[in-house]
Each structure stands twice: as structure tokens, then as C-alpha cells.
């Protein structure tokens, strides 16, 4: 899954892709590099980011989805928590919903129940504005897993069938470095649920903190983690650097399939 942030303040690509023509170019490049899904996000969820209105998010995301659809059948995922954005995005040709708030915003659950698109449910402790202030868990793996399984049951009860759902531990979303490492170490527990697992660690601060390097230097570590996540059974890798990730994952899979 290649990341396309169409926010003016997104942390690792500095809003380079907020202009439609540039964004479309980037999409073409990611497709050529082997991306299977393009994830389009119009709300910045970085720590401390400000809230974005429905109108603003629609303006950023819908024209781009339409433009991609006009030239490609590539599966499109929309990174949003807002019910109206989910609906308009699917109407414009998006195939999947990626919600960092796991359909907890008002109207989101009912909106998605009325659609057919698959959904990724992500764990986040707190809200983007404050989530990194003092993340706290008794047992991060159990708590994140229980949260996601509970959201799965809520979705199923609302009429979203299990085969439409994927889960994501939400690396960096209300988690310290130690929490992120423990969750990654326990990825097999998430995979063992039988639900597809999405992993998003690309260029994130867990790499910056462990290696003490800025965001521009985090590609090699991101690719290594993508290979490891793939080895551990992750189904979808949300990444900035598509080509090196595709190479790493193909090598990992060739080795896995060689026994
Ligand atoms: C801090 C945390 C800064 C996250 C920026 C981000 C994920 C996502 C994002 C993820 C799913 C970024 C992000 N991260 N959706 N959206 N999983 N499902 O790296 O980990 O662009 S936003």
C-alpha cells in the first residue's frame, strides 16, 4: 500500500503532494513501482495536528480519487474517519476505507455498513492532538488486541461482515518506542486472529528514536521492518518507499515459500 498524503502538513513528505498534478504523478510512480493499493489521506493524524473540516477533506481527496479512477483500476484506500468522506470517496471510486479511529466517529459505522468496501480498523490511544503526551498501558499487546477484536465484534453486529475487515496495531498512535517494539514483536498474535493485518511503520518516529536519525534517513530501516512484518504474516504494508519495499517483500516471500 503506497501512501499518498494530500495534507499541507504531513510529516514525512512535507505536503509535496498537495497539488493534484503532482499527486497524480506520484500515484503513477507508485503503481509502476509495484504498489497494489494507493492510500489517500486528507487529514493529518500526526501528533499535534489540527482538525480538518469535512469540506476541506472532501476537497483534497475526492478530485484526486476521480483523477486516478479516470486512468487506472488500482485499488484505492481512503484514510479518513469521517462518514461523509467515506461515502463520497467510495462513490468517486475508492475501494477500501482506512480508519485510524476504527469507525468510532459519529455515523461512520452505519455509513460503512451500507457500503460493500473493506475496512481497516486501527488502534489509537487518545487523539492525534495529545496521543504522544503520556501513552500508558498495563499490557500493550493484550490491550491493543482486545480493542481491535472488540471493534471487529461491533462492526459485525452493525452488519459489516468479518470478511470485509482488516486490523492494524496503529504504530505511533499513542505509543512509546517500547510499546511499538512490543507490538511489532507480537505481530504473530495479530496474524493469529485470522484477520488480515496492516502494518504502518514507514519512516515513523520509532525508527527515528531507536536510530537517532531524521525522517529523510529512515528508508532503509523502514524497508527492513516491512520485510520483517511480511515474514511475520502481515497482509498489507503501508509505505512511502514502494520500490525497495516490493523488492524486500518479494525476497522474503521467496524464502518463505522455499521449504
Ligand atoms: C505519526 C503517526 C505521524 C502516523 C504520521 C502517521 C497509519 C495510518 C497513518 C498506520 C493505518 C503516516 C501517519 N499511519 N493508517 N495512517 N496505519 N492503517 O505515517 O500506521 O503517514 S498517518
PDB file of C-alpha atoms and ligand atoms in Angstrom:
ATOM      1  CA  UNK A   1       0.000   0.000   0.000  1.00  0.00           C
ATOM      2  CA  UNK A   2       1.624   3.230  -1.172  1.00  0.00           C
ATOM      3  CA  UNK A   3       0.986   6.342   0.900  1.00  0.00           C
ATOM      4  CA  UNK A   4      -0.283   9.484  -0.717  1.00  0.00           C
ATOM      5  CA  UNK A   5      -0.756  12.280   1.786  1.00  0.00           C
ATOM      6  CA  UNK A   6      -2.699  15.223   0.425  1.00  0.00           C
ATOM      7  CA  UNK A   7      -2.368  17.289   3.579  1.00  0.00           C
ATOM      8  CA  UNK A   8      -0.364  20.513   3.627  1.00  0.00           C
ATOM      9  CA  UNK A   9       1.471  19.413   6.786  1.00  0.00           C
ATOM     10  CA  UNK A  10       2.052  15.691   6.527  1.00  0.00           C
ATOM     11  CA  UNK A  11       5.202  14.859   8.477  1.00  0.00           C
ATOM     12  CA  UNK A  12       7.441  12.938   6.130  1.00  0.00           C
ATOM     13  CA  UNK A  13       6.734  14.367   2.719  1.00  0.00           C
ATOM     14  CA  UNK A  14       6.034  17.932   3.795  1.00  0.00           C
ATOM     15  CA  UNK A  15       2.871  18.234   1.755  1.00  0.00           C
ATOM     16  CA  UNK A  16       4.728  17.868  -1.535  1.00  0.00           C
ATOM     17  CA  UNK A  17       1.711  16.087  -2.945  1.00  0.00           C
ATOM     18  CA  UNK A  18      -0.986  18.588  -2.110  1.00  0.00           C
ATOM     19  CA  UNK A  19      -1.171  19.762  -5.727  1.00  0.00           C
ATOM     20  CA  UNK A  20      -3.360  17.494  -7.880  1.00  0.00           C
ATOM     21  CA  UNK A  21      -0.928  17.164 -10.796  1.00  0.00           C
ATOM     22  CA  UNK A  22       1.984  16.267  -8.536  1.00  0.00           C
ATOM     23  CA  UNK A  23      -0.152  13.841  -6.584  1.00  0.00           C
ATOM     24  CA  UNK A  24      -1.228  12.080  -9.763  1.00  0.00           C
ATOM     25  CA  UNK A  25       2.390  11.812 -10.887  1.00  0.00           C
ATOM     26  CA  UNK A  26       3.295  10.249  -7.574  1.00  0.00           C
ATOM     27  CA  UNK A  27       0.441   7.751  -7.905  1.00  0.00           C
ATOM     28  CA  UNK A  28       1.658   6.724 -11.370  1.00  0.00           C
ATOM     29  CA  UNK A  29       5.141   6.247  -9.997  1.00  0.00           C
ATOM     30  CA  UNK A  30       3.940   4.110  -7.076  1.00  0.00           C
ATOM     31  CA  UNK A  31       1.886   1.938  -9.445  1.00  0.00           C
ATOM     32  CA  UNK A  32       4.929   1.484 -11.698  1.00  0.00           C
ATOM     33  CA  UNK A  33       6.978   0.527  -8.641  1.00  0.00           C
ATOM     34  CA  UNK A  34       4.564  -2.270  -7.759  1.00  0.00           C
ATOM     35  CA  UNK A  35       2.054  -0.799  -5.325  1.00  0.00           C
ATOM     36  CA  UNK A  36      -1.138  -2.905  -5.065  1.00  0.00           C
ATOM     37  CA  UNK A  37      -3.160  -0.225  -3.266  1.00  0.00           C
ATOM     38  CA  UNK A  38      -2.920   3.574  -3.053  1.00  0.00           C
ATOM     39  CA  UNK A  39      -3.858   5.020   0.344  1.00  0.00           C
ATOM     40  CA  UNK A  40      -5.095   8.599   0.097  1.00  0.00           C
ATOM     41  CA  UNK A  41      -5.335  10.684   3.233  1.00  0.00           C
ATOM     42  CA  UNK A  42      -6.596  14.246   3.552  1.00  0.00           C
ATOM     43  CA  UNK A  43      -6.470  14.506   7.334  1.00  0.00           C
ATOM     44  CA  UNK A  44      -3.106  14.729   9.017  1.00  0.00           C
ATOM     45  CA  UNK A  45      -3.035  12.408  12.015  1.00  0.00           C
ATOM     46  CA  UNK A  46       0.481  13.348  13.055  1.00  0.00           C
ATOM     47  CA  UNK A  47       0.935  14.138  16.738  1.00  0.00           C
ATOM     48  CA  UNK A  48      -0.348  17.642  17.459  1.00  0.00           C
ATOM     49  CA  UNK A  49      -2.002  18.103  14.059  1.00  0.00           C
ATOM     50  CA  UNK A  50      -5.083  20.309  13.875  1.00  0.00           C
ATOM     51  CA  UNK A  51      -8.533  19.021  12.967  1.00  0.00           C
ATOM     52  CA  UNK A  52      -9.690  19.283   9.348  1.00  0.00           C
ATOM     53  CA  UNK A  53     -13.271  20.089   8.301  1.00  0.00           C
ATOM     54  CA  UNK A  54     -15.384  17.713   6.197  1.00  0.00           C
ATOM     55  CA  UNK A  55     -15.400  20.229   3.338  1.00  0.00           C
ATOM     56  CA  UNK A  56     -11.631  20.611   3.409  1.00  0.00           C
ATOM     57  CA  UNK A  57     -11.057  16.862   3.465  1.00  0.00           C
ATOM     58  CA  UNK A  58     -13.527  16.286   0.601  1.00  0.00           C
ATOM     59  CA  UNK A  59     -11.830  18.994  -1.466  1.00  0.00           C
ATOM     60  CA  UNK A  60      -8.447  17.381  -1.019  1.00  0.00           C
ATOM     61  CA  UNK A  61      -9.405  13.775  -1.560  1.00  0.00           C
ATOM     62  CA  UNK A  62     -12.357  13.459  -3.984  1.00  0.00           C
ATOM     63  CA  UNK A  63     -10.877  15.169  -7.078  1.00  0.00           C
ATOM     64  CA  UNK A  64      -7.770  13.038  -6.714  1.00  0.00           C
ATOM     65  CA  UNK A  65      -9.736   9.778  -6.446  1.00  0.00           C
ATOM     66  CA  UNK A  66     -11.675  10.791  -9.571  1.00  0.00           C
ATOM     67  CA  UNK A  67      -8.474  11.635 -11.414  1.00  0.00           C
ATOM     68  CA  UNK A  68      -6.871   8.297 -10.532  1.00  0.00           C
ATOM     69  CA  UNK A  69     -10.031   6.406 -11.497  1.00  0.00           C
ATOM     70  CA  UNK A  70     -10.078   8.184 -14.851  1.00  0.00           C
ATOM     71  CA  UNK A  71      -6.814   6.448 -15.788  1.00  0.00           C
ATOM     72  CA  UNK A  72      -6.316   3.366 -13.579  1.00  0.00           C
ATOM     73  CA  UNK A  73      -8.069   0.442 -11.890  1.00  0.00           C
ATOM     74  CA  UNK A  74      -5.580   0.442  -8.999  1.00  0.00           C
ATOM     75  CA  UNK A  75      -7.364  -0.265  -5.699  1.00  0.00           C
ATOM     76  CA  UNK A  76      -7.746   2.976  -3.743  1.00  0.00           C
ATOM     77  CA  UNK A  77      -7.985   3.183   0.023  1.00  0.00           C
ATOM     78  CA  UNK A  78      -9.223   6.354   1.707  1.00  0.00           C
ATOM     79  CA  UNK A  79      -7.586   7.281   5.016  1.00  0.00           C
ATOM     80  CA  UNK A  80     -10.455   9.018   6.825  1.00  0.00           C
ATOM     81  CA  UNK A  81     -12.595   8.866   9.960  1.00  0.00           C
ATOM     82  CA  UNK A  82     -15.478  10.952   8.609  1.00  0.00           C
ATOM     83  CA  UNK A  83     -18.656   9.235   7.394  1.00  0.00           C
ATOM     84  CA  UNK A  84     -19.380  11.735   4.573  1.00  0.00           C
ATOM     85  CA  UNK A  85     -15.813  11.394   3.266  1.00  0.00           C
ATOM     86  CA  UNK A  86     -16.106   7.587   3.327  1.00  0.00           C
ATOM     87  CA  UNK A  87     -19.331   7.737   1.313  1.00  0.00           C
ATOM     88  CA  UNK A  88     -18.160  10.320  -1.244  1.00  0.00           C
ATOM     89  CA  UNK A  89     -14.808   8.558  -1.650  1.00  0.00           C
ATOM     90  CA  UNK A  90     -16.471   5.230  -2.426  1.00  0.00           C
ATOM     91  CA  UNK A  91     -18.869   6.964  -4.836  1.00  0.00           C
ATOM     92  CA  UNK A  92     -15.839   8.514  -6.562  1.00  0.00           C
ATOM     93  CA  UNK A  93     -14.208   5.081  -6.947  1.00  0.00           C
ATOM     94  CA  UNK A  94     -12.383   4.245  -3.715  1.00  0.00           C
ATOM     95  CA  UNK A  95     -12.340   0.526  -2.865  1.00  0.00           C
ATOM     96  CA  UNK A  96     -11.355   0.457   0.791  1.00  0.00           C
ATOM     97  CA  UNK A  97     -11.652   2.528   3.964  1.00  0.00           C
ATOM     98  CA  UNK A  98      -8.679   3.019   6.267  1.00  0.00           C
ATOM     99  CA  UNK A  99      -9.843   4.496   9.555  1.00  0.00           C
ATOM    100  CA  UNK A 100      -7.317   5.293  12.303  1.00  0.00           C
ATOM    101  CA  UNK A 101     -10.341   5.713  14.628  1.00  0.00           C
ATOM    102  CA  UNK A 102     -11.852   2.290  13.844  1.00  0.00           C
ATOM    103  CA  UNK A 103     -15.294   3.657  12.882  1.00  0.00           C
ATOM    104  CA  UNK A 104     -15.816   5.347  16.272  1.00  0.00           C
ATOM    105  CA  UNK A 105     -16.686   8.783  14.816  1.00  0.00           C
ATOM    106  CA  UNK A 106     -20.399   9.574  14.602  1.00  0.00           C
ATOM    107  CA  UNK A 107     -22.152   7.929  11.675  1.00  0.00           C
ATOM    108  CA  UNK A 108     -19.095   6.024  10.428  1.00  0.00           C
ATOM    109  CA  UNK A 109     -20.245   2.548  11.481  1.00  0.00           C
ATOM    110  CA  UNK A 110     -23.687   2.931   9.871  1.00  0.00           C
ATOM    111  CA  UNK A 111     -22.216   4.521   6.743  1.00  0.00           C
ATOM    112  CA  UNK A 112     -19.781   1.658   6.190  1.00  0.00           C
ATOM    113  CA  UNK A 113     -22.481  -0.949   6.949  1.00  0.00           C
ATOM    114  CA  UNK A 114     -24.374   0.474   3.979  1.00  0.00           C
ATOM    115  CA  UNK A 115     -21.364   0.082   1.673  1.00  0.00           C
ATOM    116  CA  UNK A 116     -19.511  -3.005   0.443  1.00  0.00           C
ATOM    117  CA  UNK A 117     -15.946  -1.773   0.787  1.00  0.00           C
ATOM    118  CA  UNK A 118     -13.484  -3.484   3.122  1.00  0.00           C
ATOM    119  CA  UNK A 119     -12.298  -1.528   6.176  1.00  0.00           C
ATOM    120  CA  UNK A 120      -9.080  -1.384   8.130  1.00  0.00           C
ATOM    121  CA  UNK A 121      -9.644  -0.902  11.871  1.00  0.00           C
ATOM    122  CA  UNK A 122      -6.658   0.718  13.623  1.00  0.00           C
ATOM    123  CA  UNK A 123      -5.846   1.061  17.305  1.00  0.00           C
ATOM    124  CA  UNK A 124      -5.095   4.525  18.675  1.00  0.00           C
ATOM    125  CA  UNK A 125      -4.834   5.544  22.327  1.00  0.00           C
ATOM    126  CA  UNK A 126      -6.243   9.060  22.707  1.00  0.00           C
ATOM    127  CA  UNK A 127      -6.499  11.577  19.870  1.00  0.00           C
ATOM    128  CA  UNK A 128      -3.762  12.802  17.489  1.00  0.00           C
ATOM    129  CA  UNK A 129      -3.520  16.162  19.262  1.00  0.00           C
ATOM    130  CA  UNK A 130      -2.434  14.623  22.563  1.00  0.00           C
ATOM    131  CA  UNK A 131      -1.770  10.925  21.952  1.00  0.00           C
ATOM    132  CA  UNK A 132       2.007  11.093  22.391  1.00  0.00           C
ATOM    133  CA  UNK A 133       1.871  13.059  25.659  1.00  0.00           C
ATOM    134  CA  UNK A 134       1.827  10.113  28.042  1.00  0.00           C
ATOM    135  CA  UNK A 135       0.890   6.800  26.422  1.00  0.00           C
ATOM    136  CA  UNK A 136       0.126   4.209  29.082  1.00  0.00           C
ATOM    137  CA  UNK A 137      -0.740   0.508  29.094  1.00  0.00           C
ATOM    138  CA  UNK A 138      -0.672  -2.334  31.637  1.00  0.00           C
ATOM    139  CA  UNK A 139      -0.050  -4.777  28.788  1.00  0.00           C
ATOM    140  CA  UNK A 140       0.121  -3.098  25.420  1.00  0.00           C
ATOM    141  CA  UNK A 141      -0.213  -6.261  23.302  1.00  0.00           C
ATOM    142  CA  UNK A 142      -3.270  -7.588  25.158  1.00  0.00           C
ATOM    143  CA  UNK A 143      -4.957  -4.190  25.303  1.00  0.00           C
ATOM    144  CA  UNK A 144      -4.449  -3.379  21.615  1.00  0.00           C
ATOM    145  CA  UNK A 145      -5.544  -6.858  20.559  1.00  0.00           C
ATOM    146  CA  UNK A 146      -8.636  -6.749  22.792  1.00  0.00           C
ATOM    147  CA  UNK A 147      -9.559  -3.303  21.477  1.00  0.00           C
ATOM    148  CA  UNK A 148      -9.346  -4.460  17.860  1.00  0.00           C
ATOM    149  CA  UNK A 149     -11.287  -7.685  18.485  1.00  0.00           C
ATOM    150  CA  UNK A 150     -13.955  -5.653  20.255  1.00  0.00           C
ATOM    151  CA  UNK A 151     -14.195  -3.257  17.290  1.00  0.00           C
ATOM    152  CA  UNK A 152     -14.480  -6.294  14.983  1.00  0.00           C
ATOM    153  CA  UNK A 153     -17.465  -7.524  17.018  1.00  0.00           C
ATOM    154  CA  UNK A 154     -19.057  -4.063  16.972  1.00  0.00           C
ATOM    155  CA  UNK A 155     -18.658  -3.968  13.182  1.00  0.00           C
ATOM    156  CA  UNK A 156     -20.101  -7.463  12.717  1.00  0.00           C
ATOM    157  CA  UNK A 157     -23.079  -6.562  14.949  1.00  0.00           C
ATOM    158  CA  UNK A 158     -23.626  -3.431  12.830  1.00  0.00           C
ATOM    159  CA  UNK A 159     -23.799  -5.537   9.681  1.00  0.00           C
ATOM    160  CA  UNK A 160     -20.206  -5.307   8.390  1.00  0.00           C
ATOM    161  CA  UNK A 161     -19.223  -8.887   7.690  1.00  0.00           C
ATOM    162  CA  UNK A 162     -15.958 -10.218   9.105  1.00  0.00           C
ATOM    163  CA  UNK A 163     -14.541 -10.883   5.638  1.00  0.00           C
ATOM    164  CA  UNK A 164     -14.533  -7.117   4.980  1.00  0.00           C
ATOM    165  CA  UNK A 165     -12.303  -6.335   7.994  1.00  0.00           C
ATOM    166  CA  UNK A 166      -8.576  -5.878   8.490  1.00  0.00           C
ATOM    167  CA  UNK A 167      -6.813  -4.882  11.734  1.00  0.00           C
ATOM    168  CA  UNK A 168      -3.826  -2.664  12.499  1.00  0.00           C
ATOM    169  CA  UNK A 169      -1.975  -2.187  15.831  1.00  0.00           C
ATOM    170  CA  UNK A 170      -1.502   1.503  14.969  1.00  0.00           C
ATOM    171  CA  UNK A 171       2.238   2.016  15.354  1.00  0.00           C
ATOM    172  CA  UNK A 172       2.986   5.507  16.667  1.00  0.00           C
ATOM    173  CA  UNK A 173      -0.596   6.259  17.668  1.00  0.00           C
ATOM    174  CA  UNK A 174      -0.453   6.781  21.431  1.00  0.00           C
ATOM    175  CA  UNK A 175       2.576   4.533  21.894  1.00  0.00           C
ATOM    176  CA  UNK A 176       6.102   4.898  23.230  1.00  0.00           C
ATOM    177  CA  UNK A 177       9.083   3.297  21.493  1.00  0.00           C
ATOM    178  CA  UNK A 178       8.828   0.359  23.934  1.00  0.00           C
ATOM    179  CA  UNK A 179       5.118  -0.074  23.149  1.00  0.00           C
ATOM    180  CA  UNK A 180       5.829  -0.051  19.404  1.00  0.00           C
ATOM    181  CA  UNK A 181       8.631  -2.613  19.754  1.00  0.00           C
ATOM    182  CA  UNK A 182       6.468  -4.911  21.906  1.00  0.00           C
ATOM    183  CA  UNK A 183       3.608  -4.723  19.384  1.00  0.00           C
ATOM    184  CA  UNK A 184       5.895  -5.484  16.452  1.00  0.00           C
ATOM    185  CA  UNK A 185       7.429  -8.398  18.370  1.00  0.00           C
ATOM    186  CA  UNK A 186       3.902  -9.754  18.917  1.00  0.00           C
ATOM    187  CA  UNK A 187       2.668  -9.319  15.326  1.00  0.00           C
ATOM    188  CA  UNK A 188       2.088 -13.080  15.153  1.00  0.00           C
ATOM    189  CA  UNK A 189      -0.667 -12.670  17.797  1.00  0.00           C
ATOM    190  CA  UNK A 190      -2.494 -10.248  15.500  1.00  0.00           C
ATOM    191  CA  UNK A 191      -1.942 -12.510  12.486  1.00  0.00           C
ATOM    192  CA  UNK A 192      -3.288 -15.470  14.507  1.00  0.00           C
ATOM    193  CA  UNK A 193      -6.714 -13.793  14.678  1.00  0.00           C
ATOM    194  CA  UNK A 194      -7.119 -14.837  11.055  1.00  0.00           C
ATOM    195  CA  UNK A 195      -7.902 -11.272  10.027  1.00  0.00           C
ATOM    196  CA  UNK A 196      -5.593  -9.556   7.522  1.00  0.00           C
ATOM    197  CA  UNK A 197      -3.104  -7.382   9.408  1.00  0.00           C
ATOM    198  CA  UNK A 198      -1.996  -3.980   8.116  1.00  0.00           C
ATOM    199  CA  UNK A 199       1.331  -2.597   9.344  1.00  0.00           C
ATOM    200  CA  UNK A 200       2.292   1.073   9.047  1.00  0.00           C
ATOM    201  CA  UNK A 201       5.783   1.819  10.332  1.00  0.00           C
ATOM    202  CA  UNK A 202       7.222   3.588   7.282  1.00  0.00           C
ATOM    203  CA  UNK A 203       9.555   6.458   8.318  1.00  0.00           C
ATOM    204  CA  UNK A 204       7.909   6.630  11.734  1.00  0.00           C
ATOM    205  CA  UNK A 205       9.381   8.002  14.945  1.00  0.00           C
ATOM    206  CA  UNK A 206      10.014   4.533  16.388  1.00  0.00           C
ATOM    207  CA  UNK A 207      12.812   4.314  13.799  1.00  0.00           C
ATOM    208  CA  UNK A 208      13.939   7.865  14.463  1.00  0.00           C
ATOM    209  CA  UNK A 209      14.070   7.254  18.202  1.00  0.00           C
ATOM    210  CA  UNK A 210      15.902   3.936  18.072  1.00  0.00           C
ATOM    211  CA  UNK A 211      18.459   5.034  15.475  1.00  0.00           C
ATOM    212  CA  UNK A 212      18.502   8.751  16.291  1.00  0.00           C
ATOM    213  CA  UNK A 213      18.058   9.736  12.635  1.00  0.00           C
ATOM    214  CA  UNK A 214      15.823  12.286  10.875  1.00  0.00           C
ATOM    215  CA  UNK A 215      12.876  11.326   8.704  1.00  0.00           C
ATOM    216  CA  UNK A 216      14.868  11.594   5.432  1.00  0.00           C
ATOM    217  CA  UNK A 217      17.244   8.854   6.635  1.00  0.00           C
ATOM    218  CA  UNK A 218      14.621   6.291   7.661  1.00  0.00           C
ATOM    219  CA  UNK A 219      14.036   4.457   4.366  1.00  0.00           C
ATOM    220  CA  UNK A 220      16.442   1.502   4.892  1.00  0.00           C
ATOM    221  CA  UNK A 221      15.080   0.753   8.378  1.00  0.00           C
ATOM    222  CA  UNK A 222      11.515   1.123   7.061  1.00  0.00           C
ATOM    223  CA  UNK A 223      12.214  -1.421   4.343  1.00  0.00           C
ATOM    224  CA  UNK A 224      13.808  -3.828   6.820  1.00  0.00           C
ATOM    225  CA  UNK A 225      10.751  -3.602   9.069  1.00  0.00           C
ATOM    226  CA  UNK A 226       8.457  -4.146   6.081  1.00  0.00           C
ATOM    227  CA  UNK A 227      10.339  -7.363   5.236  1.00  0.00           C
ATOM    228  CA  UNK A 228      10.101  -8.500   8.839  1.00  0.00           C
ATOM    229  CA  UNK A 229       6.380  -7.677   9.024  1.00  0.00           C
ATOM    230  CA  UNK A 230       5.801  -9.610   5.809  1.00  0.00           C
ATOM    231  CA  UNK A 231       7.744 -12.573   7.212  1.00  0.00           C
ATOM    232  CA  UNK A 232       5.575 -12.469  10.346  1.00  0.00           C
ATOM    233  CA  UNK A 233       2.425 -12.623   8.226  1.00  0.00           C
ATOM    234  CA  UNK A 234       1.295  -9.032   7.723  1.00  0.00           C
ATOM    235  CA  UNK A 235      -1.046  -8.821   4.725  1.00  0.00           C
ATOM    236  CA  UNK A 236      -0.742  -5.112   3.902  1.00  0.00           C
ATOM    237  CA  UNK A 237       2.268  -2.832   4.353  1.00  0.00           C
ATOM    238  CA  UNK A 238       1.543   0.895   4.330  1.00  0.00           C
ATOM    239  CA  UNK A 239       4.716   2.512   2.985  1.00  0.00           C
ATOM    240  CA  UNK A 240       6.232   5.622   1.425  1.00  0.00           C
ATOM    241  CA  UNK A 241       9.055   3.839  -0.427  1.00  0.00           C
ATOM    242  CA  UNK A 242       7.251   1.409  -2.698  1.00  0.00           C
ATOM    243  CA  UNK A 243      10.015   0.061  -4.907  1.00  0.00           C
ATOM    244  CA  UNK A 244      12.512  -1.029  -2.230  1.00  0.00           C
ATOM    245  CA  UNK A 245       9.647  -2.433  -0.146  1.00  0.00           C
ATOM    246  CA  UNK A 246       8.363  -4.513  -3.059  1.00  0.00           C
ATOM    247  CA  UNK A 247      11.867  -5.921  -3.571  1.00  0.00           C
ATOM    248  CA  UNK A 248      12.281  -6.743   0.119  1.00  0.00           C
ATOM    249  CA  UNK A 249       8.873  -8.384   0.370  1.00  0.00           C
ATOM    250  CA  UNK A 250       9.395 -10.460  -2.784  1.00  0.00           C
ATOM    251  CA  UNK A 251      12.680 -11.791  -1.373  1.00  0.00           C
ATOM    252  CA  UNK A 252      11.072 -12.592   1.978  1.00  0.00           C
ATOM    253  CA  UNK A 253       8.199 -14.412   0.297  1.00  0.00           C
ATOM    254  CA  UNK A 254      10.542 -16.400  -1.975  1.00  0.00           C
ATOM    255  CA  UNK A 255      12.406 -17.631   1.101  1.00  0.00           C
ATOM    256  CA  UNK A 256       9.187 -18.379   2.985  1.00  0.00           C
ATOM    257  CA  UNK A 257       7.851 -20.390   0.064  1.00  0.00           C
ATOM    258  CA  UNK A 258      11.070 -22.350  -0.450  1.00  0.00           C
ATOM    259  CA  UNK A 259      10.535 -25.114   2.125  1.00  0.00           C
TER     260      UNK A 259
HETATM  261  C1  LIG B   1       2.536   9.749  13.229  1.00  0.00           C
HETATM  262  C2  LIG B   1       1.777   8.620  13.187  1.00  0.00           C
HETATM  263  C3  LIG B   1       2.736  10.501  12.104  1.00  0.00           C
HETATM  264  C4  LIG B   1       1.241   8.249  11.996  1.00  0.00           C
HETATM  265  C5  LIG B   1       2.198  10.126  10.911  1.00  0.00           C
HETATM  266  C6  LIG B   1       1.436   8.994  10.838  1.00  0.00           C
HETATM  267  C7  LIG B   1      -1.186   4.762   9.717  1.00  0.00           C
HETATM  268  C8  LIG B   1      -2.348   5.072   9.015  1.00  0.00           C
HETATM  269  C9  LIG B   1      -1.174   6.845   9.273  1.00  0.00           C
HETATM  270  C10 LIG B   1      -0.983   3.419  10.157  1.00  0.00           C
HETATM  271  C11 LIG B   1      -3.087   2.896   9.133  1.00  0.00           C
HETATM  272  C12 LIG B   1       1.793   8.349   8.428  1.00  0.00           C
HETATM  273  C13 LIG B   1       0.907   8.549   9.565  1.00  0.00           C
HETATM  274  N1  LIG B   1      -0.459   5.885   9.847  1.00  0.00           N
HETATM  275  N2  LIG B   1      -3.285   4.158   8.719  1.00  0.00           N
HETATM  276  N3  LIG B   1      -2.333   6.389   8.749  1.00  0.00           N
HETATM  277  N4  LIG B   1      -1.973   2.536   9.830  1.00  0.00           N
HETATM  278  N5  LIG B   1      -4.000   1.965   8.881  1.00  0.00           N
HETATM  279  O1  LIG B   1       2.800   7.652   8.591  1.00  0.00           O
HETATM  280  O2  LIG B   1       0.002   3.055  10.816  1.00  0.00           O
HETATM  281  O3  LIG B   1       1.517   8.862   7.341  1.00  0.00           O
HETATM  282  S1  LIG B   1      -0.753   8.516   9.222  1.00  0.00           S
END
